[in-house]
Short mmCIF file of C-alpha atoms and ligand atoms in Angstrom, two decimals:
data_model
loop_
_atom_site.label_atom_id
_atom_site.label_comp_id
_atom_site.label_asym_id
_atom_site.label_seq_id
_atom_site.Cartn_x
_atom_site.Cartn_y
_atom_site.Cartn_z
CA MET A 1 0.00 0.00 0.00
CA ILE A 2 1.06 3.59 -0.65
CA SER A 3 0.18 6.18 1.99
CA ILE A 4 0.10 9.77 0.83
CA ILE A 5 0.43 12.52 3.41
CA ILE A 6 -1.06 15.87 2.51
CA PRO A 7 -0.66 18.78 4.93
CA CYS A 8 -3.41 21.35 4.47
CA TYR A 9 -3.71 24.81 5.92
CA ASN A 10 -6.63 26.90 4.67
CA GLU A 11 -6.89 24.93 1.46
CA GLU A 12 -10.66 24.72 0.86
CA GLU A 13 -10.18 25.64 -2.82
CA SER A 14 -7.27 23.30 -3.55
CA ILE A 15 -8.49 20.09 -1.88
CA PRO A 16 -11.22 19.19 -4.43
CA LEU A 17 -8.84 19.88 -7.33
CA PHE A 18 -6.12 17.82 -5.69
CA TYR A 19 -8.52 14.97 -4.92
CA GLU A 20 -9.61 14.83 -8.55
CA GLU A 21 -6.02 14.81 -9.84
CA ILE A 22 -4.75 12.19 -7.40
CA ASN A 23 -7.67 9.92 -8.22
CA LYS A 24 -6.60 9.90 -11.85
CA THR A 25 -3.20 8.61 -10.80
CA ILE A 26 -4.70 6.09 -8.40
CA LYS A 27 -6.89 4.73 -11.20
CA GLU A 28 -3.89 4.40 -13.46
CA MET A 29 -2.01 2.39 -10.84
CA LYS A 30 -4.90 0.05 -10.21
CA LYS A 31 -2.82 -2.79 -8.76
CA VAL A 32 -1.63 -0.71 -5.81
CA PRO A 33 -3.90 0.15 -2.88
CA PHE A 34 -3.74 3.73 -1.64
CA GLU A 35 -4.51 5.65 1.51
CA LEU A 36 -4.75 9.45 1.53
CA ILE A 37 -3.96 11.06 4.87
CA PHE A 38 -4.95 14.71 4.93
CA VAL A 39 -3.61 16.68 7.86
CA ASN A 40 -5.70 19.72 8.70
CA ASP A 41 -3.22 22.09 10.32
CA GLY A 42 -5.68 24.28 12.21
CA SER A 43 -7.34 25.77 9.12
CA LYS A 44 -9.76 28.63 9.62
CA ASP A 45 -11.79 27.98 6.47
CA ARG A 46 -13.94 25.03 5.39
CA THR A 47 -10.98 22.63 5.01
CA LEU A 48 -12.11 20.37 7.86
CA GLU A 49 -15.69 20.11 6.58
CA ILE A 50 -14.46 19.18 3.13
CA LEU A 51 -12.17 16.53 4.60
CA ARG A 52 -15.03 15.10 6.70
CA GLU A 53 -17.18 14.77 3.60
CA LEU A 54 -14.40 13.15 1.60
CA ALA A 55 -13.68 10.67 4.39
CA LYS A 56 -17.36 9.78 4.62
CA LYS A 57 -17.77 8.92 0.97
CA ASP A 58 -14.30 7.52 0.21
CA LYS A 59 -12.84 4.77 2.39
CA LYS A 60 -9.25 5.44 1.38
CA VAL A 61 -9.42 9.01 2.68
CA ARG A 62 -8.28 9.55 6.24
CA TYR A 63 -7.69 12.81 8.03
CA ILE A 64 -6.04 14.17 11.14
CA SER A 65 -7.19 17.52 12.40
CA PHE A 66 -4.96 19.53 14.74
CA SER A 67 -6.20 21.63 17.65
CA ARG A 68 -4.47 24.69 16.14
CA ASN A 69 -1.89 25.58 13.49
CA PHE A 70 1.31 23.67 14.29
CA GLY A 71 3.10 24.20 10.96
CA LYS A 72 3.79 21.97 8.00
CA GLU A 73 6.60 20.08 9.71
CA ALA A 74 4.25 18.94 12.47
CA GLY A 75 1.72 17.95 9.80
CA ILE A 76 4.28 15.79 8.03
CA LEU A 77 5.22 14.09 11.30
CA ALA A 78 1.58 13.39 12.20
CA GLY A 79 1.05 11.89 8.74
CA LEU A 80 4.16 9.74 8.99
CA GLU A 81 3.06 8.42 12.36
CA ALA A 82 -0.41 7.59 11.09
CA ALA A 83 0.67 6.07 7.76
CA LYS A 84 0.19 2.32 7.47
CA GLY A 85 1.58 1.86 3.95
CA ASP A 86 4.71 0.03 2.89
CA TYR A 87 5.46 3.13 0.86
CA VAL A 88 4.85 6.64 2.10
CA ALA A 89 4.67 9.79 0.00
CA MET A 90 4.09 13.36 1.03
CA MET A 91 2.91 16.14 -1.20
CA ASP A 92 1.45 19.63 -1.15
CA VAL A 93 -2.24 20.02 -1.79
CA ASP A 94 -1.78 22.94 -4.19
CA LEU A 95 -0.70 20.61 -7.05
CA GLN A 96 2.77 22.13 -7.11
CA ASP A 97 3.86 18.52 -6.65
CA PRO A 98 2.43 16.80 -9.74
CA PRO A 99 0.65 13.52 -8.75
CA TYR A 100 1.38 11.87 -12.12
CA LEU A 101 5.03 11.54 -11.03
CA LEU A 102 3.98 9.01 -8.38
CA LYS A 103 3.74 6.22 -10.92
CA GLU A 104 7.28 6.75 -12.11
CA MET A 105 8.49 7.06 -8.52
CA TYR A 106 6.79 3.83 -7.49
CA GLU A 107 8.25 1.97 -10.46
CA SER A 108 11.75 3.25 -9.63
CA LEU A 109 11.38 1.96 -6.08
CA GLN A 110 10.92 -1.60 -7.32
CA ASP A 111 14.71 -1.49 -7.57
CA LYS A 112 15.98 -3.18 -4.38
CA ASP A 113 18.88 -0.76 -4.04
CA LEU A 114 16.68 2.30 -3.78
CA ASP A 115 14.88 3.45 -0.64
CA CYS A 116 13.49 6.74 -1.72
CA VAL A 117 12.67 8.80 -4.78
CA ALA A 118 12.73 12.52 -4.13
CA THR A 119 11.97 15.48 -6.33
CA ARG A 120 13.55 18.82 -6.97
CA SER A 121 12.23 21.59 -9.08
CA VAL A 122 14.64 23.03 -11.59
CA SER A 123 13.03 26.42 -11.89
CA ARG A 124 11.45 28.75 -9.39
CA ASN A 125 8.58 30.11 -11.44
CA GLY A 126 6.08 32.11 -9.47
CA TYR A 127 8.54 33.13 -6.78
CA SER A 128 9.40 36.77 -6.30
CA PHE A 129 12.84 38.07 -7.25
CA PHE A 130 13.68 38.56 -3.61
CA ARG A 131 12.69 35.03 -2.67
CA LYS A 132 14.74 33.55 -5.52
CA LEU A 133 17.83 35.48 -4.46
CA PHE A 134 17.38 34.64 -0.81
CA THR A 135 16.85 30.94 -1.56
CA LYS A 136 19.98 30.77 -3.70
CA TRP A 137 22.15 32.24 -0.97
CA TYR A 138 20.51 30.17 1.70
CA TYR A 139 21.43 26.89 -0.03
CA LYS A 140 24.97 28.11 -0.61
CA ILE A 141 25.49 28.99 3.04
CA ILE A 142 23.83 26.00 4.66
CA ASN A 143 25.73 23.55 2.48
CA LYS A 144 28.99 25.22 3.46
CA ILE A 145 28.38 25.08 7.18
CA SER A 146 26.35 21.90 7.63
CA LYS A 147 27.63 18.35 7.32
CA THR A 148 24.16 17.25 6.22
CA PRO A 149 23.75 18.05 2.53
CA ILE A 150 20.62 20.06 1.76
CA VAL A 151 19.78 19.72 -1.93
CA ASP A 152 19.03 22.99 -3.72
CA GLY A 153 15.45 23.13 -4.92
CA ALA A 154 14.49 19.91 -3.12
CA ARG A 155 10.78 19.67 -2.47
CA ASP A 156 9.17 17.75 0.33
CA PHE A 157 7.47 15.64 -2.36
CA ARG A 158 8.99 12.17 -2.11
CA LEU A 159 8.11 8.49 -1.97
CA MET A 160 9.89 6.39 0.65
CA LYS A 161 10.02 2.77 1.70
CA ARG A 162 8.91 1.75 5.19
CA LYS A 163 12.47 1.33 6.52
CA MET A 164 13.29 4.94 5.81
CA VAL A 165 10.01 6.14 7.30
CA ASP A 166 10.76 4.27 10.53
CA ALA A 167 14.21 5.85 10.63
CA ILE A 168 12.66 9.29 10.28
CA LEU A 169 10.15 8.52 13.01
CA SER A 170 12.99 7.57 15.33
CA MET A 171 14.13 11.20 15.26
CA ARG A 172 12.08 12.78 18.01
CA GLU A 173 13.40 16.33 17.90
CA TYR A 174 11.03 19.19 18.58
CA ASN A 175 12.56 21.63 16.09
CA ARG A 176 11.91 19.70 12.91
CA PHE A 177 13.45 20.57 9.59
CA SER A 178 12.31 17.78 7.27
CA LYS A 179 14.74 18.41 4.42
CA GLY A 180 17.60 18.02 6.89
CA ILE A 181 16.07 14.99 8.59
CA PHE A 182 15.48 13.19 5.27
CA SER A 183 19.10 13.78 4.36
CA TRP A 184 20.47 12.95 7.81
CA VAL A 185 18.95 9.44 7.97
CA GLY A 186 20.82 8.51 4.79
CA PHE A 187 19.51 5.66 2.60
CA ASN A 188 19.72 5.58 -1.19
CA THR A 189 17.76 8.37 -2.77
CA LYS A 190 17.13 8.92 -6.43
CA TRP A 191 16.44 12.49 -7.47
CA ILE A 192 14.08 13.38 -10.27
CA THR A 193 13.53 16.89 -11.50
CA PHE A 194 10.50 18.71 -12.79
CA GLU A 195 9.51 22.21 -13.80
CA ASN A 196 8.01 24.18 -10.94
CA THR A 197 4.42 25.33 -11.48
CA GLU A 198 2.32 27.90 -9.69
CA ARG A 199 -0.25 26.75 -7.15
CA VAL A 200 -3.71 25.98 -8.58
CA ALA A 201 -5.78 27.89 -6.03
CA GLY A 202 -5.46 29.74 -2.74
CA THR A 203 -2.35 31.61 -1.68
CA THR A 204 1.06 30.64 -0.41
CA LYS A 205 1.33 30.29 3.36
CA TRP A 206 4.82 31.70 3.46
CA ASN A 207 5.95 35.29 3.65
CA PHE A 208 9.50 36.53 3.69
CA TRP A 209 9.86 36.62 7.46
CA LYS A 210 8.41 33.15 7.92
CA LEU A 211 10.88 31.83 5.36
CA PHE A 212 13.71 33.70 7.01
CA ALA A 213 12.85 32.28 10.43
CA TYR A 214 12.53 28.81 8.90
CA SER A 215 15.95 29.06 7.29
CA MET A 216 17.54 30.25 10.54
CA GLU A 217 15.92 27.33 12.33
CA SER A 218 17.37 24.89 9.82
CA ILE A 219 20.83 26.38 10.23
CA VAL A 220 20.67 26.11 14.02
CA GLY A 221 19.20 22.62 13.69
CA PHE A 222 21.78 21.18 11.36
CA SER A 223 24.98 23.09 11.99
CA THR A 224 26.99 24.28 14.96
CA THR A 225 29.31 26.33 12.77
CA PRO A 226 27.85 29.71 13.90
CA LEU A 227 29.03 28.88 17.43
CA LEU A 228 32.47 28.15 16.05
CA ILE A 229 32.45 31.43 14.15
CA SER A 230 31.77 33.41 17.32
CA SER A 231 34.55 31.56 19.15
CA VAL A 232 37.00 32.23 16.33
CA ILE A 233 36.09 35.92 16.27
CA GLY A 234 36.59 36.01 20.04
CA VAL A 235 40.09 34.52 19.82
CA LEU A 236 40.97 36.83 16.93
CA PHE A 237 39.98 39.88 18.96
CA CYS A 238 41.99 38.71 21.96
CA ILE A 239 45.08 38.46 19.76
CA ILE A 240 44.49 41.90 18.23
CA SER A 241 43.99 43.52 21.63
CA PHE A 242 47.13 41.85 22.94
CA ILE A 243 49.17 43.26 20.08
CA MET A 244 47.60 46.68 20.63
CA ILE A 245 48.47 46.63 24.35
CA ILE A 246 52.12 45.89 23.56
CA VAL A 247 52.24 48.61 20.89
CA ILE A 248 50.77 51.16 23.32
CA ILE A 249 53.15 50.23 26.13
CA VAL A 250 56.17 50.49 23.85
CA LYS A 251 54.92 53.75 22.35
CA THR A 252 54.33 55.28 25.81
CA LEU A 253 57.77 54.25 27.05
CA MET A 254 59.46 55.68 23.98
CA PHE A 255 57.46 58.83 23.28
CA GLY A 256 55.67 59.66 26.56
CA ASP A 257 51.90 59.83 26.89
CA PRO A 258 50.23 62.78 25.16
CA VAL A 259 46.41 62.55 25.50
CA ALA A 260 45.08 61.56 22.13
CA GLY A 261 43.03 58.88 20.44
CA TRP A 262 39.68 59.33 22.15
CA PRO A 263 37.67 58.86 18.92
CA SER A 264 39.52 55.72 17.99
CA ALA A 265 38.99 54.33 21.51
CA ILE A 266 35.24 54.91 21.24
CA CYS A 267 35.15 53.27 17.82
CA ILE A 268 36.92 50.21 19.15
CA ILE A 269 34.57 49.99 22.14
CA PHE A 270 31.54 50.14 19.85
CA PHE A 271 32.96 47.60 17.47
CA VAL A 272 33.96 45.11 20.12
CA SER A 273 30.69 45.35 22.03
CA GLY A 274 28.87 44.79 18.73
CA ILE A 275 30.81 41.62 18.16
CA GLN A 276 30.08 40.53 21.72
CA LEU A 277 26.35 41.01 21.32
CA PHE A 278 26.45 39.19 18.00
CA SER A 279 28.16 36.22 19.63
CA ILE A 280 25.81 36.20 22.59
CA GLY A 281 22.94 36.28 20.10
CA ILE A 282 24.25 33.17 18.35
CA ILE A 283 24.64 31.34 21.65
CA GLY A 284 21.14 32.53 22.55
CA GLN A 285 19.71 30.91 19.42
CA TYR A 286 21.14 27.56 20.38
CA LEU A 287 20.09 27.99 23.98
CA ALA A 288 16.53 28.79 22.89
CA LYS A 289 16.37 25.65 20.77
CA THR A 290 17.80 23.59 23.62
CA TYR A 291 15.22 25.09 25.96
CA LEU A 292 12.37 24.09 23.66
CA GLU A 293 13.81 20.60 23.17
CA VAL A 294 14.20 20.10 26.92
CA LYS A 295 10.60 21.08 27.60
CA ASN A 296 9.65 18.02 25.61
CA ARG A 297 6.29 19.36 24.53
CA PRO A 298 4.23 17.36 22.05
CA ILE A 299 4.94 18.37 18.46
CA TYR A 300 1.24 18.47 17.59
CA ILE A 301 -2.11 17.91 19.27
CA VAL A 302 -4.90 16.06 17.49
CA ARG A 303 -8.45 17.27 17.92
CA GLU A 304 -10.26 14.98 15.53
CA THR A 305 -9.60 12.12 13.09
CA GLU A 306 -11.71 10.12 10.67
CA ASP A 307 -12.49 7.69 13.50
CA ASP A 308 -14.57 10.42 15.13
CA ILE A 309 -17.20 10.53 12.37
N1 UDP B 401 0.91 24.07 5.13
C1 UDP B 401 0.57 23.54 6.37
N2 UDP B 401 0.73 24.31 7.50
C2 UDP B 401 1.22 25.58 7.46
C3 UDP B 401 1.59 26.11 6.19
C4 UDP B 401 1.43 25.33 5.06
O1 UDP B 401 0.12 22.40 6.45
O2 UDP B 401 1.32 26.21 8.50
C5 UDP B 401 0.74 23.26 3.90
C6 UDP B 401 -0.07 23.92 2.80
O3 UDP B 401 -1.44 23.70 2.97
C7 UDP B 401 0.46 23.24 1.54
C8 UDP B 401 1.93 22.99 1.91
O4 UDP B 401 2.01 23.05 3.32
O5 UDP B 401 -0.18 21.99 1.27
C9 UDP B 401 2.87 23.97 1.25
O6 UDP B 401 2.44 25.29 1.50
P1 UDP B 401 2.52 26.43 0.41
O7 UDP B 401 2.02 25.91 -0.91
O8 UDP B 401 1.84 27.62 0.96
O9 UDP B 401 4.08 26.68 0.32
P2 UDP B 401 4.92 27.03 -0.99
O10 UDP B 401 4.56 26.00 -2.04
O11 UDP B 401 4.53 28.41 -1.37
O12 UDP B 401 6.35 26.89 -0.53
MG1 MG B 402 2.83 25.44 -2.68
#
């Protein structure tokens, strides 16, 4: 069986279109049983009602409804935990992940040496100039400073075998960055590419600041290099100040001590305290993540599932 996980947040317009499209693929692959697990991530529109109706009339439709918005990562985790299939796929409901690819992905996975088929989009149509630029730099930086490779343009759309799903479920961290987790667990992944398309209906749930926060989270989650950077800067400044102290002592002994250099002193004080705050900020980021991890809160809370109807 193939389980498909579909996180939905305010997607009343997209769900019927998605359901229609995915059914075409399911019909084409008639030999394989399917289960569709929709995760309602605290939507404020009619998403839940639509899911209830679908689940009532179609046995293969299941749904998990959260008590509030927990974010897409939590939705993916809930879906993975609920999935019963030998193969598990996850895809967006806005048809930016084309369902017809599933057939090809499933056929590829019949190869014993493969555990996962993942997708990346080669273009970024429909993204703003700013977002394109930011994304490009983000991938450059994170791949420099993290040991876990994060593939540029990788989408969450992928089909995995059960073994890999279980490995992912064994990672219980609170701050979840799926792209990193998928990469971290290893296994043999085949990448296929496709042209990015714009979403069929509704609007994107991401704005610049959300994306920025998400990228910072992934950096803190999968790299400790920023901590190293602040340590290196600290050592560098110690060495510089040491040299400066010696220079000043020698200068004073040789030429006396005329009062001068107040502006330069102030500049140095400002500069150094800036660096100090920057470093404390980096440590703070890691501390904050540790704090949230230690609290051990549930990653999502379920309010309703298809068993409740
Ligand atoms: N999504 C979610 N919870 C959120 C935000 C988004 O479950 O808090 C879902 C959304 O319904 C969609 C998928 O995640 O199925 C991707 O969202 P979107 O299409 O807005 O992102 P984009 O494609 O613009 O990156
Ligand atoms: Mg989308």
